C-alpha positions as a Python dict, from the first residue, in 0.01 Angstrom:
ca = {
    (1, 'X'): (0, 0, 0),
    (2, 'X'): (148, -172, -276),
    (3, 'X'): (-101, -453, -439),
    (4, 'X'): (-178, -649, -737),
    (5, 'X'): (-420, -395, -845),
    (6, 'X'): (-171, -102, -766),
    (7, 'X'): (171, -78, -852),
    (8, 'X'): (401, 164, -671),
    (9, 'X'): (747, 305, -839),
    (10, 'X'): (1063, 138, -675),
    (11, 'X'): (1418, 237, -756),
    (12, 'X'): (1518, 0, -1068),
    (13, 'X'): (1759, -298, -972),
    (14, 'X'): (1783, -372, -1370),
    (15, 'X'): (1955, -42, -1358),
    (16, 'X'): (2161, -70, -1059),
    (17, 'X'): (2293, -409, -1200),
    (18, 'X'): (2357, -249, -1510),
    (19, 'X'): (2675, -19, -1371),
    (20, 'X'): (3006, -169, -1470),
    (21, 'X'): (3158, -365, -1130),
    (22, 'X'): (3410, -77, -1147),
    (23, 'X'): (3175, 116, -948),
    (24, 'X'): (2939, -125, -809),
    (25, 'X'): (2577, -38, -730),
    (26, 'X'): (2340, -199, -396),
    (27, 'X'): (1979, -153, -412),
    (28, 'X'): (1801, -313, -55),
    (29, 'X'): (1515, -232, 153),
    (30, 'X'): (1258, -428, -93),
    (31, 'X'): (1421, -169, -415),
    (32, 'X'): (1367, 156, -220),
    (33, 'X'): (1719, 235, -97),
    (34, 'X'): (2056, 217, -288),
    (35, 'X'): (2383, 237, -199),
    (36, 'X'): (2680, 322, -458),
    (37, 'X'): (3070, 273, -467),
    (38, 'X'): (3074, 546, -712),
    (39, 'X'): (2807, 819, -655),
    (40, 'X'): (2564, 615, -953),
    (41, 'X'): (2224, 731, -964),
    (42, 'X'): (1955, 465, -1011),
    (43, 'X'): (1618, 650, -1123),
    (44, 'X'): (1273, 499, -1022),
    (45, 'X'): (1089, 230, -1219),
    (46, 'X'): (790, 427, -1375),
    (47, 'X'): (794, 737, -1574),
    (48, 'X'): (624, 1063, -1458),
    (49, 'X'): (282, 1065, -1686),
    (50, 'X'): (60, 1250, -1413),
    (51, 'X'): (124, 1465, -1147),
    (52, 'X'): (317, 1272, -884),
    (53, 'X'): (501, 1345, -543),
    (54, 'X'): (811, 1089, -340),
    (55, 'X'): (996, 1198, -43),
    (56, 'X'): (1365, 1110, -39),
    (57, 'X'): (1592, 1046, 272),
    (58, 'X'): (1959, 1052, 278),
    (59, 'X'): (2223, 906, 540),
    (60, 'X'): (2508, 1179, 462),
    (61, 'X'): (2593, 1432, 258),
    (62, 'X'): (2712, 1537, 9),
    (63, 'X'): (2373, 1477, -219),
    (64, 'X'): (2156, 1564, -514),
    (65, 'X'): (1798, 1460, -569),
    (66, 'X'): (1669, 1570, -865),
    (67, 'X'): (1495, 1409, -1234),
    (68, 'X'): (1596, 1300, -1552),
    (69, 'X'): (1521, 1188, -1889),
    (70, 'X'): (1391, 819, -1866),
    (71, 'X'): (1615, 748, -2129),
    (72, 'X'): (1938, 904, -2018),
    (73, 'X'): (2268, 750, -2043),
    (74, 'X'): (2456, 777, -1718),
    (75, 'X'): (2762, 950, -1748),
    (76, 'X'): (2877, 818, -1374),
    (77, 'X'): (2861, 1217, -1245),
    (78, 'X'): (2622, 1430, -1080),
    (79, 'X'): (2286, 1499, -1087),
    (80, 'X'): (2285, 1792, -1413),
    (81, 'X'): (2610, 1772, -1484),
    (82, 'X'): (2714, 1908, -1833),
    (83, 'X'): (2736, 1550, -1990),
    (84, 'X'): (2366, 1513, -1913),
    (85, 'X'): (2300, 1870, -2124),
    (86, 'X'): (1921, 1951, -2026),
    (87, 'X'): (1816, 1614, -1987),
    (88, 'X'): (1896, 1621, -1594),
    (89, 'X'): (1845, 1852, -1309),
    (90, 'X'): (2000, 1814, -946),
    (91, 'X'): (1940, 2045, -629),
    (92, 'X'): (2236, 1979, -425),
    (93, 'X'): (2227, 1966, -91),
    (94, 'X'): (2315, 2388, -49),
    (95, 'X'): (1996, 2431, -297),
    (96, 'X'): (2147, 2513, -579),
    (97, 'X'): (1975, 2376, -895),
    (98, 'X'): (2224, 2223, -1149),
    (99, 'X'): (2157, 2179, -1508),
    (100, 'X'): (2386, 2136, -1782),
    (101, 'X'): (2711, 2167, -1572),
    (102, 'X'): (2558, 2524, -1380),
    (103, 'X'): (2316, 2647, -1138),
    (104, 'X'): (1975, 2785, -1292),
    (105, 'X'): (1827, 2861, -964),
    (106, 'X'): (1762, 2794, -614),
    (107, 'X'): (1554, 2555, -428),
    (108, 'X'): (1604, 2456, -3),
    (109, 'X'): (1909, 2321, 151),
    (110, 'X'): (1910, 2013, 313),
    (111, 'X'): (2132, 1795, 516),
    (112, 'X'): (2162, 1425, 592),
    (113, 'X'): (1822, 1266, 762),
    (114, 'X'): (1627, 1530, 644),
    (115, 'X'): (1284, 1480, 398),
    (116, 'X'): (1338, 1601, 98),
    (117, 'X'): (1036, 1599, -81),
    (118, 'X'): (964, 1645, -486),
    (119, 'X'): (731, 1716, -710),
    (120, 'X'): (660, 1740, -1099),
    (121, 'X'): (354, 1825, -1300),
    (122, 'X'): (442, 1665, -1648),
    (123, 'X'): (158, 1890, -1796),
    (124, 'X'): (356, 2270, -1701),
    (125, 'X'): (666, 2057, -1637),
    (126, 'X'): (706, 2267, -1353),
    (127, 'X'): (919, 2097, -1012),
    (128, 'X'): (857, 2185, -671),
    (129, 'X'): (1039, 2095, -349),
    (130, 'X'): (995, 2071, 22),
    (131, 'X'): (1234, 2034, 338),
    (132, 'X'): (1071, 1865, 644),
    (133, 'X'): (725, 1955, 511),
    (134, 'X'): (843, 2344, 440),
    (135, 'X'): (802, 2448, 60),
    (136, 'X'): (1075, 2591, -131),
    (137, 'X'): (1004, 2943, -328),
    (138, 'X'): (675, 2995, -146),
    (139, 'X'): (528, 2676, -259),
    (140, 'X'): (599, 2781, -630),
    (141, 'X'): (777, 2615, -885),
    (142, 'X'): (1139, 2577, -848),
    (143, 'X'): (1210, 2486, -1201),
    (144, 'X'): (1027, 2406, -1481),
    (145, 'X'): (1213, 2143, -1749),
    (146, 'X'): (1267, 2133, -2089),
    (147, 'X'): (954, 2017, -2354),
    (148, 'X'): (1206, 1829, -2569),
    (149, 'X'): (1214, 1547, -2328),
    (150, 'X'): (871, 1348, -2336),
    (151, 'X'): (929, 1130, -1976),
    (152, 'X'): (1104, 1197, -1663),
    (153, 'X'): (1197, 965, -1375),
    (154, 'X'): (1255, 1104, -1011),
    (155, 'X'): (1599, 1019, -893),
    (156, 'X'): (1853, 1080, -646),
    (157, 'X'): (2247, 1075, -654),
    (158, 'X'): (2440, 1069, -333),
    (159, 'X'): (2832, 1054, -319),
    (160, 'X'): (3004, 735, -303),
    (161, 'X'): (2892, 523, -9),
    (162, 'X'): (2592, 737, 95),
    (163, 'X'): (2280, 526, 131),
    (164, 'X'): (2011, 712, -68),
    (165, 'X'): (1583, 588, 17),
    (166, 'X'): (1335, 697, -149),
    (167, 'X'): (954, 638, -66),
    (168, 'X'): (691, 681, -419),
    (169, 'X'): (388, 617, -192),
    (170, 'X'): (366, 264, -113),
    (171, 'X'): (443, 357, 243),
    (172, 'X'): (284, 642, 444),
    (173, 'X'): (426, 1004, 356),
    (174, 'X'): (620, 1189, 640),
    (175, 'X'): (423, 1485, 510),
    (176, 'X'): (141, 1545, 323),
    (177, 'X'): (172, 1564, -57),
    (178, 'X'): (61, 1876, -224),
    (179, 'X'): (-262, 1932, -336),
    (180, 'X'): (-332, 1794, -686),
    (181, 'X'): (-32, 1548, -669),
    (182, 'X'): (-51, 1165, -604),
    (183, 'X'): (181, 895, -513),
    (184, 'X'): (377, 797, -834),
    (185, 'X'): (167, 386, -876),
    (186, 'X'): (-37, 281, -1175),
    (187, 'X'): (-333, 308, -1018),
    (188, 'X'): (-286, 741, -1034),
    (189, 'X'): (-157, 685, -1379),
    (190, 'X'): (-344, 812, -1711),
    (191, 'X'): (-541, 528, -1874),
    (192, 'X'): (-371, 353, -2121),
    (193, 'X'): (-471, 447, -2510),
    (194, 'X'): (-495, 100, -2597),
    (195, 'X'): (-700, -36, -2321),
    (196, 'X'): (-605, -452, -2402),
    (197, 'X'): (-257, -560, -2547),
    (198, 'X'): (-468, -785, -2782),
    (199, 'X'): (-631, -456, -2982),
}
């Protein structure tokens, strides 16, 4: 699906390379899978400005998939650990919902080969969640983040050597996204305030 005229999220190698060679990151499959010697997240390439849906895959567990401020240092941990503060959130793989170090709530357990899927709504900053097309909490909000960050990334965070894929849209779904939520691609992005570069 991906195209000149439409842009699709990938995971972001500029990122991945950026991880000292202590702990040495992989992205392959075309930017869409990652692998990591040290449990490194790599967050997606385009920041979550409408309401957008991606379906994650892991090989193994442990795991978190979760979001984060765009501009986050990585501290090299988990997915809302306390050196993140509020500025990530993880559901591990048990559901619990890590932020700041503790668990805020609950969302679905999952296990290795399963389809996680995710969801935010930047305008309630609400997050939802889905297991092999079954929605966590009813279909309501899991979690809803913190207004003092102004962009969040999807991302996932698997221990070391766990291969970690994540699709944004550019291939088909395994499941249907929710109503009101598009693949995360510049085409389902707001339009731009200044429409040419030039102005």
């Amino acid at each position: 699906e991906d195209s000149p005229t439409n842009n699709f999220a990938t995971l972001n190698p500029l990122w991945a390379n950026d991880y000292p060679s202590s702990f040495p990151v992989l992205t392959s499959d075309a930017n869409l899978s990652e692998t990591s010697a040290n449990a490194a997240p790599v967050p997606g390439t385009i920041a979550i400005d409408a309401a957008s849906y991606c379906e994650m895959i892991i090989s193994s567990t442990p795991y978190y998939v979760g979001l984060w401020d765009i501009n986050v240092a990585d501290d090299s941990t988990y997915l809302g650990a306390s050196g993140y503060a509020d500025r990530a959130m993880g559901i591990y793989t048990d559901g619990s919902i890590y932020v700041n170090g503790g668990v805020v709530g609950t969302g679905l357990a999952f296990n290795a080969n399963d389809v996680v899927g995710l969801a935010y709504d930047p305008t309630s900053r609400e997050v939802f969640q889905w297991v092999n097309g079954v929605a966590a909490n009813s279909g309501n909000a899991i979690y809803t983040l913190p207004a003092d960050v102004e962009k969040w990334a999807f991302v996932s965070n698997g221990a070391t050597g766990i291969k970690q894929s994540i699709n944004f849209g550019q291939q088909p779904f395994a499941y249907t996204p929710p109503a009101g939520f598009e693949p995360l691609s510049t085409a389902n992005m707001p339009a731009a305030p200044i429409a040419n570069g030039r102005d």
